[in-house]
PDB file of C-alpha atoms in Angstrom:
ATOM      1  CA  UNK N   1       0.000   0.000   0.000  1.00  0.00           C
ATOM      2  CA  UNK N   2       2.848   2.415   0.766  1.00  0.00           C
ATOM      3  CA  UNK N   3       4.394   1.573  -2.611  1.00  0.00           C
ATOM      4  CA  UNK N   4       1.167   2.515  -4.393  1.00  0.00           C
ATOM      5  CA  UNK N   5       1.015   5.859  -2.598  1.00  0.00           C
ATOM      6  CA  UNK N   6       4.679   6.515  -3.347  1.00  0.00           C
ATOM      7  CA  UNK N   7       4.139   5.692  -7.027  1.00  0.00           C
ATOM      8  CA  UNK N   8       1.101   8.009  -7.158  1.00  0.00           C
ATOM      9  CA  UNK N   9       3.154  10.817  -5.603  1.00  0.00           C
ATOM     10  CA  UNK N  10       5.963  10.233  -8.100  1.00  0.00           C
ATOM     11  CA  UNK N  11       3.552  10.391 -11.033  1.00  0.00           C
ATOM     12  CA  UNK N  12       1.970  13.560  -9.673  1.00  0.00           C
ATOM     13  CA  UNK N  13       5.366  15.202  -9.160  1.00  0.00           C
ATOM     14  CA  UNK N  14       6.494  14.152 -12.646  1.00  0.00           C
ATOM     15  CA  UNK N  15       3.343  15.663 -14.164  1.00  0.00           C
ATOM     16  CA  UNK N  16       3.951  18.902 -12.255  1.00  0.00           C
ATOM     17  CA  UNK N  17       7.563  19.102 -13.453  1.00  0.00           C
ATOM     18  CA  UNK N  18       6.555  18.417 -17.052  1.00  0.00           C
ATOM     19  CA  UNK N  19       3.877  21.093 -16.911  1.00  0.00           C
ATOM     20  CA  UNK N  20       6.274  23.565 -15.312  1.00  0.00           C
ATOM     21  CA  UNK N  21       9.091  23.005 -17.797  1.00  0.00           C
ATOM     22  CA  UNK N  22       6.839  22.826 -20.827  1.00  0.00           C
ATOM     23  CA  UNK N  23       6.925  19.196 -21.874  1.00  0.00           C
ATOM     24  CA  UNK N  24       6.691  19.257 -25.688  1.00  0.00           C
ATOM     25  CA  UNK N  25       4.929  15.889 -25.869  1.00  0.00           C
ATOM     26  CA  UNK N  26       2.046  17.271 -23.772  1.00  0.00           C
ATOM     27  CA  UNK N  27       1.725  20.289 -26.055  1.00  0.00           C
ATOM     28  CA  UNK N  28       1.652  18.072 -29.127  1.00  0.00           C
ATOM     29  CA  UNK N  29      -1.038  15.903 -27.565  1.00  0.00           C
ATOM     30  CA  UNK N  30      -3.136  18.968 -26.733  1.00  0.00           C
ATOM     31  CA  UNK N  31      -2.731  20.325 -30.251  1.00  0.00           C
ATOM     32  CA  UNK N  32      -3.764  16.992 -31.739  1.00  0.00           C
ATOM     33  CA  UNK N  33      -6.806  16.850 -29.464  1.00  0.00           C
ATOM     34  CA  UNK N  34      -7.812  20.387 -30.498  1.00  0.00           C
ATOM     35  CA  UNK N  35      -7.323  19.512 -34.147  1.00  0.00           C
ATOM     36  CA  UNK N  36      -9.481  16.380 -33.826  1.00  0.00           C
ATOM     37  CA  UNK N  37     -12.194  18.369 -32.048  1.00  0.00           C
ATOM     38  CA  UNK N  38     -12.107  21.029 -34.768  1.00  0.00           C
ATOM     39  CA  UNK N  39     -12.341  18.396 -37.496  1.00  0.00           C
ATOM     40  CA  UNK N  40     -15.264  16.722 -35.741  1.00  0.00           C
ATOM     41  CA  UNK N  41     -17.091  20.063 -35.387  1.00  0.00           C
ATOM     42  CA  UNK N  42     -16.490  20.892 -39.047  1.00  0.00           C
ATOM     43  CA  UNK N  43     -17.732  17.468 -40.168  1.00  0.00           C
ATOM     44  CA  UNK N  44     -20.919  17.781 -38.132  1.00  0.00           C
ATOM     45  CA  UNK N  45     -21.538  21.319 -39.392  1.00  0.00           C
ATOM     46  CA  UNK N  46     -20.912  20.225 -42.990  1.00  0.00           C
ATOM     47  CA  UNK N  47     -23.574  17.538 -42.584  1.00  0.00           C
ATOM     48  CA  UNK N  48     -26.044  19.878 -40.897  1.00  0.00           C
ATOM     49  CA  UNK N  49     -25.698  23.103 -42.945  1.00  0.00           C
ATOM     50  CA  UNK N  50     -26.164  23.697 -46.638  1.00  0.00           C
ATOM     51  CA  UNK N  51     -23.549  25.664 -48.591  1.00  0.00           C
ATOM     52  CA  UNK N  52     -25.107  29.132 -48.230  1.00  0.00           C
ATOM     53  CA  UNK N  53     -25.671  28.704 -44.497  1.00  0.00           C
ATOM     54  CA  UNK N  54     -22.097  27.465 -44.058  1.00  0.00           C
ATOM     55  CA  UNK N  55     -20.808  30.560 -45.875  1.00  0.00           C
ATOM     56  CA  UNK N  56     -22.924  32.834 -43.670  1.00  0.00           C
ATOM     57  CA  UNK N  57     -21.618  31.142 -40.534  1.00  0.00           C
ATOM     58  CA  UNK N  58     -18.026  31.517 -41.776  1.00  0.00           C
ATOM     59  CA  UNK N  59     -18.583  35.231 -42.379  1.00  0.00           C
ATOM     60  CA  UNK N  60     -20.071  35.581 -38.913  1.00  0.00           C
ATOM     61  CA  UNK N  61     -17.050  33.818 -37.421  1.00  0.00           C
ATOM     62  CA  UNK N  62     -14.794  36.465 -38.939  1.00  0.00           C
ATOM     63  CA  UNK N  63     -16.757  39.330 -37.430  1.00  0.00           C
ATOM     64  CA  UNK N  64     -18.052  37.884 -34.148  1.00  0.00           C
ATOM     65  CA  UNK N  65     -16.230  34.656 -33.265  1.00  0.00           C
ATOM     66  CA  UNK N  66     -17.944  34.201 -29.894  1.00  0.00           C
ATOM     67  CA  UNK N  67     -21.403  34.444 -31.446  1.00  0.00           C
ATOM     68  CA  UNK N  68     -20.432  32.029 -34.234  1.00  0.00           C
ATOM     69  CA  UNK N  69     -19.115  29.579 -31.626  1.00  0.00           C
ATOM     70  CA  UNK N  70     -22.411  29.794 -29.723  1.00  0.00           C
ATOM     71  CA  UNK N  71     -24.401  29.117 -32.907  1.00  0.00           C
ATOM     72  CA  UNK N  72     -22.115  26.209 -33.807  1.00  0.00           C
ATOM     73  CA  UNK N  73     -22.566  24.703 -30.344  1.00  0.00           C
ATOM     74  CA  UNK N  74     -26.329  25.125 -30.655  1.00  0.00           C
ATOM     75  CA  UNK N  75     -26.412  23.443 -34.065  1.00  0.00           C
ATOM     76  CA  UNK N  76     -24.186  20.569 -32.934  1.00  0.00           C
ATOM     77  CA  UNK N  77     -26.346  20.018 -29.862  1.00  0.00           C
ATOM     78  CA  UNK N  78     -29.510  19.987 -31.973  1.00  0.00           C
ATOM     79  CA  UNK N  79     -27.894  17.534 -34.404  1.00  0.00           C
ATOM     80  CA  UNK N  80     -26.802  15.200 -31.617  1.00  0.00           C
ATOM     81  CA  UNK N  81     -30.295  15.071 -30.153  1.00  0.00           C
ATOM     82  CA  UNK N  82     -31.884  14.575 -33.559  1.00  0.00           C
ATOM     83  CA  UNK N  83     -33.828  17.828 -33.538  1.00  0.00           C
ATOM     84  CA  UNK N  84     -32.784  18.764 -37.067  1.00  0.00           C
ATOM     85  CA  UNK N  85     -34.705  17.316 -39.988  1.00  0.00           C
ATOM     86  CA  UNK N  86     -32.334  17.574 -42.940  1.00  0.00           C
ATOM     87  CA  UNK N  87     -29.906  20.342 -43.701  1.00  0.00           C
ATOM     88  CA  UNK N  88     -30.403  23.829 -42.294  1.00  0.00           C
ATOM     89  CA  UNK N  89     -30.882  26.395 -45.052  1.00  0.00           C
ATOM     90  CA  UNK N  90     -29.635  29.954 -45.051  1.00  0.00           C
ATOM     91  CA  UNK N  91     -33.053  31.178 -43.906  1.00  0.00           C
ATOM     92  CA  UNK N  92     -33.090  28.611 -41.095  1.00  0.00           C
ATOM     93  CA  UNK N  93     -29.663  29.781 -39.958  1.00  0.00           C
ATOM     94  CA  UNK N  94     -30.883  33.390 -39.953  1.00  0.00           C
ATOM     95  CA  UNK N  95     -33.736  32.370 -37.639  1.00  0.00           C
ATOM     96  CA  UNK N  96     -31.302  30.578 -35.336  1.00  0.00           C
ATOM     97  CA  UNK N  97     -29.048  33.642 -35.338  1.00  0.00           C
ATOM     98  CA  UNK N  98     -31.995  35.822 -34.350  1.00  0.00           C
ATOM     99  CA  UNK N  99     -32.826  33.478 -31.458  1.00  0.00           C
ATOM    100  CA  UNK N 100     -29.244  33.520 -30.237  1.00  0.00           C
ATOM    101  CA  UNK N 101     -29.107  37.299 -30.586  1.00  0.00           C
ATOM    102  CA  UNK N 102     -32.230  37.706 -28.478  1.00  0.00           C
ATOM    103  CA  UNK N 103     -30.835  35.423 -25.785  1.00  0.00           C
ATOM    104  CA  UNK N 104     -27.464  37.152 -25.612  1.00  0.00           C
ATOM    105  CA  UNK N 105     -28.690  40.684 -26.198  1.00  0.00           C
ATOM    106  CA  UNK N 106     -27.103  43.211 -23.888  1.00  0.00           C
ATOM    107  CA  UNK N 107     -29.127  46.232 -22.981  1.00  0.00           C
ATOM    108  CA  UNK N 108     -27.058  49.331 -22.580  1.00  0.00           C
ATOM    109  CA  UNK N 109     -28.128  52.174 -20.404  1.00  0.00           C
ATOM    110  CA  UNK N 110     -26.625  55.601 -20.249  1.00  0.00           C
ATOM    111  CA  UNK N 111     -26.848  57.512 -17.033  1.00  0.00           C
ATOM    112  CA  UNK N 112     -25.895  61.154 -16.863  1.00  0.00           C
ATOM    113  CA  UNK N 113     -24.498  62.429 -13.608  1.00  0.00           C
ATOM    114  CA  UNK N 114     -24.763  66.167 -13.747  1.00  0.00           C
ATOM    115  CA  UNK N 115     -22.546  67.989 -11.362  1.00  0.00           C
ATOM    116  CA  UNK N 116     -23.656  71.247  -9.876  1.00  0.00           C
ATOM    117  CA  UNK N 117     -21.198  73.957 -10.612  1.00  0.00           C
ATOM    118  CA  UNK N 118     -21.302  77.186  -8.733  1.00  0.00           C
ATOM    119  CA  UNK N 119     -22.006  80.038 -11.068  1.00  0.00           C
ATOM    120  CA  UNK N 120     -20.577  83.405 -10.344  1.00  0.00           C
ATOM    121  CA  UNK N 121     -23.970  84.879 -11.288  1.00  0.00           C
ATOM    122  CA  UNK N 122     -25.738  83.141  -8.435  1.00  0.00           C
ATOM    123  CA  UNK N 123     -23.565  84.554  -5.714  1.00  0.00           C
ATOM    124  CA  UNK N 124     -22.969  88.186  -6.301  1.00  0.00           C
ATOM    125  CA  UNK N 125     -21.789  90.330  -3.490  1.00  0.00           C
ATOM    126  CA  UNK N 126     -23.015  93.944  -3.935  1.00  0.00           C
TER     127      UNK N 126
END
């Protein structure tokens, strides 16, 4: 039992040292995992969206990447649960974009704080 604990501590310490000194094999593994995830997302989106909708989503990703990511996540989730019947057209994507925009809409308010400044006209000493 002590050997198992010692081995666990050694592994933990080794992982800490590798993370601290920038182990290149860990970076490569993370890059490969990101690349596989990106490929999987692109494959799912290619199956779900038609060409015009895919182009619109690409244009959106250039301008607002966080909004495009949210729409992609929404589409992938709908595809996984079988809520999409066929490919999403450009008009369907526009409707989804409007829904996402309404959900993430930020309302801005402007509040003016007017400071009272003493006018020389108000206090005249005669």
